[in-house]
Tab-separated table of C-alpha atoms in Angstrom:
chain	number	residue	atom	x	y	z
A	9	UNK	CA	-12.523	31.269	-12.199
A	10	UNK	CA	-12.046	32.746	-8.771
A	11	UNK	CA	-14.392	35.665	-9.390
A	12	UNK	CA	-17.175	33.505	-10.891
A	13	UNK	CA	-18.772	31.219	-8.285
A	14	UNK	CA	-20.921	29.629	-11.002
A	15	UNK	CA	-17.717	28.112	-12.432
A	16	UNK	CA	-16.749	26.448	-9.155
A	17	UNK	CA	-17.011	22.642	-9.058
A	18	UNK	CA	-16.108	19.965	-6.545
A	19	UNK	CA	-12.624	18.498	-6.853
A	20	UNK	CA	-10.969	15.629	-4.984
A	21	UNK	CA	-7.596	16.650	-6.478
A	22	UNK	CA	-5.234	17.082	-3.509
A	23	UNK	CA	-3.238	19.936	-5.051
A	24	UNK	CA	-6.468	21.800	-5.858
A	25	UNK	CA	-7.597	21.445	-2.246
A	26	UNK	CA	-4.288	22.723	-0.828
A	27	UNK	CA	-4.319	25.597	-3.327
A	28	UNK	CA	-7.782	26.681	-2.204
A	29	UNK	CA	-6.873	26.539	1.485
A	30	UNK	CA	-3.885	28.780	0.785
A	31	UNK	CA	-6.072	31.154	-1.247
A	32	UNK	CA	-8.642	31.214	1.526
A	33	UNK	CA	-12.268	30.068	1.553
A	34	UNK	CA	-14.956	32.684	2.117
A	35	UNK	CA	-17.417	31.931	4.911
A	36	UNK	CA	-21.038	33.122	5.223
A	37	UNK	CA	-20.023	35.618	7.949
A	38	UNK	CA	-17.606	37.286	5.475
A	39	UNK	CA	-14.566	35.879	7.233
A	40	UNK	CA	-11.955	33.845	5.358
A	41	UNK	CA	-10.729	30.416	6.443
A	42	UNK	CA	-7.246	29.671	5.158
A	43	UNK	CA	-4.011	31.539	4.485
A	44	UNK	CA	-5.664	34.322	2.432
A	45	UNK	CA	-2.724	34.280	0.012
A	46	UNK	CA	-2.689	36.499	-3.061
A	47	UNK	CA	-2.938	34.959	-6.514
A	48	UNK	CA	0.575	36.224	-7.188
A	49	UNK	CA	1.775	34.153	-4.214
A	50	UNK	CA	0.629	30.948	-5.975
A	51	UNK	CA	2.337	30.709	-9.403
A	52	UNK	CA	-0.291	29.332	-11.774
A	53	UNK	CA	2.066	27.329	-14.001
A	54	UNK	CA	3.716	25.644	-11.012
A	55	UNK	CA	0.448	24.730	-9.292
A	56	UNK	CA	-1.200	23.558	-12.519
A	57	UNK	CA	1.668	21.111	-13.015
A	58	UNK	CA	1.186	19.639	-9.537
A	59	UNK	CA	-2.573	19.407	-10.094
A	60	UNK	CA	-1.909	17.494	-13.330
A	61	UNK	CA	0.392	15.096	-11.459
A	62	UNK	CA	-2.396	14.417	-8.960
A	63	UNK	CA	-4.803	13.702	-11.841
A	64	UNK	CA	-2.360	11.449	-13.717
A	65	UNK	CA	-3.656	7.894	-14.159
A	66	UNK	CA	-2.024	5.087	-12.187
A	67	UNK	CA	-2.913	1.455	-11.552
A	68	UNK	CA	-5.644	0.884	-8.972
A	69	UNK	CA	-4.208	-2.553	-8.161
A	70	UNK	CA	-7.239	-4.312	-9.633
A	71	UNK	CA	-6.513	-4.097	-13.341
A	72	UNK	CA	-7.920	-0.603	-13.797
A	73	UNK	CA	-6.678	2.954	-13.435
A	74	UNK	CA	-7.423	5.855	-11.106
A	75	UNK	CA	-6.156	9.403	-10.454
A	76	UNK	CA	-2.882	9.248	-8.539
A	77	UNK	CA	-3.799	11.478	-5.575
A	78	UNK	CA	-7.322	12.245	-4.361
A	79	UNK	CA	-8.377	13.292	-0.869
A	80	UNK	CA	-11.375	14.320	1.183
A	81	UNK	CA	-11.633	15.505	4.771
A	82	UNK	CA	-14.286	16.920	7.069
A	83	UNK	CA	-12.985	20.306	8.212
A	84	UNK	CA	-14.368	22.713	10.796
A	85	UNK	CA	-13.907	26.457	10.695
A	86	UNK	CA	-11.993	26.415	13.973
A	87	UNK	CA	-9.470	23.926	12.571
A	88	UNK	CA	-6.001	25.303	11.929
A	89	UNK	CA	-5.619	25.541	8.116
A	90	UNK	CA	-2.003	24.401	8.049
A	91	UNK	CA	-2.838	21.407	10.246
A	92	UNK	CA	-5.376	20.385	7.596
A	93	UNK	CA	-2.786	20.955	4.856
A	94	UNK	CA	-0.363	18.666	6.710
A	95	UNK	CA	-2.943	15.864	6.598
A	96	UNK	CA	-3.417	16.384	2.852
A	97	UNK	CA	0.342	16.464	2.205
A	98	UNK	CA	0.736	13.061	3.860
A	99	UNK	CA	-1.667	11.562	1.326
A	100	UNK	CA	0.253	12.725	-1.765
A	101	UNK	CA	3.892	12.425	-0.625
A	102	UNK	CA	3.800	16.215	-0.780
A	103	UNK	CA	6.117	19.005	0.284
A	104	UNK	CA	4.998	22.629	0.658
A	105	UNK	CA	7.442	25.521	0.915
A	106	UNK	CA	7.252	29.297	1.022
A	107	UNK	CA	10.041	30.747	-1.114
A	108	UNK	CA	10.543	34.446	-1.691
A	109	UNK	CA	6.939	35.227	-0.835
A	110	UNK	CA	5.476	32.505	-3.059
A	111	UNK	CA	4.042	29.102	-2.127
A	112	UNK	CA	5.214	26.052	-4.047
A	113	UNK	CA	4.002	22.473	-3.787
A	114	UNK	CA	5.621	19.232	-4.924
A	115	UNK	CA	3.634	15.998	-4.972
A	116	UNK	CA	4.573	12.413	-5.727
A	117	UNK	CA	7.991	10.926	-6.225
A	118	UNK	CA	11.098	13.105	-6.750
A	119	UNK	CA	11.657	14.332	-10.295
A	120	UNK	CA	14.683	13.355	-12.365
A	121	UNK	CA	17.926	15.054	-11.245
A	122	UNK	CA	18.824	18.411	-12.764
A	123	UNK	CA	22.400	18.429	-11.429
A	124	UNK	CA	25.039	15.751	-10.934
A	125	UNK	CA	27.831	16.161	-8.358
A	126	UNK	CA	31.142	14.323	-8.564
A	127	UNK	CA	34.187	14.222	-6.288
A	128	UNK	CA	35.658	17.122	-8.274
A	129	UNK	CA	32.791	19.345	-7.088
A	130	UNK	CA	33.564	18.847	-3.375
A	131	UNK	CA	35.980	21.180	-1.569
A	132	UNK	CA	38.232	18.714	0.203
A	133	UNK	CA	39.845	21.182	2.622
A	134	UNK	CA	36.539	22.288	4.174
A	135	UNK	CA	35.225	20.765	7.398
A	136	UNK	CA	32.727	17.984	6.731
A	137	UNK	CA	30.579	15.595	8.722
A	138	UNK	CA	29.694	12.178	7.393
A	139	UNK	CA	26.971	10.029	8.943
A	140	UNK	CA	25.872	7.408	6.402
A	141	UNK	CA	23.413	5.689	8.754
A	142	UNK	CA	20.974	7.095	11.330
A	143	UNK	CA	20.785	6.111	14.981
A	144	UNK	CA	19.261	2.645	15.605
A	145	UNK	CA	16.219	4.071	17.379
A	146	UNK	CA	15.242	6.081	14.281
A	147	UNK	CA	15.446	3.247	11.721
A	148	UNK	CA	12.390	1.575	10.197
A	149	UNK	CA	12.240	-1.364	7.798
A	150	UNK	CA	8.477	-1.651	7.409
A	151	UNK	CA	5.399	0.534	7.577
A	152	UNK	CA	1.734	0.337	8.573
A	153	UNK	CA	-1.069	2.809	7.887
A	154	UNK	CA	-4.603	3.498	9.079
A	155	UNK	CA	-7.228	5.073	6.821
A	156	UNK	CA	-11.034	5.621	6.753
A	157	UNK	CA	-12.646	2.782	4.820
A	158	UNK	CA	-15.911	3.635	3.033
A	159	UNK	CA	-16.785	-0.080	2.877
A	160	UNK	CA	-16.746	-0.162	6.696
A	161	UNK	CA	-18.973	2.911	7.153
A	162	UNK	CA	-15.850	5.099	7.250
A	163	UNK	CA	-14.437	3.313	10.282
A	164	UNK	CA	-10.651	3.448	10.481
A	165	UNK	CA	-9.034	0.327	9.006
A	166	UNK	CA	-5.451	-0.855	8.629
A	167	UNK	CA	-4.006	-1.103	5.143
A	168	UNK	CA	-1.923	-4.161	4.232
A	169	UNK	CA	1.419	-3.594	5.993
A	170	UNK	CA	4.641	-3.444	3.992
A	171	UNK	CA	7.539	-5.608	5.159
A	172	UNK	CA	11.001	-6.103	3.682
A	173	UNK	CA	12.960	-9.157	4.814
A	174	UNK	CA	16.243	-7.857	3.361
A	175	UNK	CA	15.981	-4.656	5.369
A	176	UNK	CA	15.072	-6.617	8.500
A	177	UNK	CA	18.244	-8.693	8.054
A	178	UNK	CA	20.315	-5.500	7.691
A	179	UNK	CA	18.803	-4.238	10.955
A	180	UNK	CA	19.825	-7.253	13.018
A	181	UNK	CA	16.861	-9.488	12.147
A	182	UNK	CA	14.432	-7.033	13.746
A	183	UNK	CA	11.104	-5.829	12.381
A	184	UNK	CA	10.883	-2.075	13.024
A	185	UNK	CA	7.589	-0.596	11.859
A	186	UNK	CA	6.717	3.029	11.222
A	187	UNK	CA	3.055	3.869	11.908
A	188	UNK	CA	1.191	6.238	9.610
A	189	UNK	CA	-2.328	7.699	9.815
A	190	UNK	CA	-3.961	9.005	6.628
A	191	UNK	CA	-7.398	10.405	7.518
A	192	UNK	CA	-7.756	12.310	4.244
A	193	UNK	CA	-7.733	9.431	1.764
A	194	UNK	CA	-10.173	6.528	1.640
A	195	UNK	CA	-8.612	4.577	-1.246
A	196	UNK	CA	-6.454	1.696	-0.050
A	197	UNK	CA	-4.590	1.688	-3.387
A	198	UNK	CA	-3.460	5.266	-2.777
A	199	UNK	CA	-2.568	4.473	0.831
A	200	UNK	CA	-0.325	1.639	-0.387
A	201	UNK	CA	1.418	3.940	-2.896
A	202	UNK	CA	2.086	6.521	-0.192
A	203	UNK	CA	3.400	3.872	2.214
A	204	UNK	CA	5.733	2.441	-0.428
A	205	UNK	CA	7.194	5.846	-1.318
A	206	UNK	CA	7.673	6.891	2.321
A	207	UNK	CA	9.490	3.755	3.460
A	208	UNK	CA	11.750	3.749	0.383
A	209	UNK	CA	12.616	7.398	1.008
A	210	UNK	CA	13.341	6.619	4.667
A	211	UNK	CA	15.832	3.888	3.669
A	212	UNK	CA	17.962	6.359	1.694
A	213	UNK	CA	20.422	6.708	4.560
A	214	UNK	CA	23.266	8.278	2.599
A	215	UNK	CA	22.618	12.012	2.426
């Protein structure tokens, strides 16, 4: 409970961390670090759902299970709060928007569609632009990522890169790698999940 410090406990849940930065964290000098948002600006039911998604069990790649999205980051009081939030969002495939005065977060993969559009829904006599593929200099077919490894005394290490030979063939037999840095997660299994989701989303050229 926000008004009962005795109820506060540590959480590595990424959505919980972003929520608290938006709410604002009280400092010993009575200043607040964060967005200082009102409780009404952070719909409880919406945020609780995203927190549950972060806590949902997924494979750890070694035969066990682990929470889907957990993060941790050393933050200084002169750090820009939204810069910190950006680092956390990268580690949970997250999107944060402000809509009508309220903050909403989405983590993980896209949800199932709630609307289907067919040719009959498109106004054919309106001006349209159609660009099914991006410019060659903005195309990637693989991805690498750096993350702090606790087994290496928190030194930055490279996660196993993700390549796709079919995509490389489509791109003229070239390997075009996107580079990602994830300083807020130390679990290589989570890093791999984030990499996989990002590169698959990037290859959805038809918009």
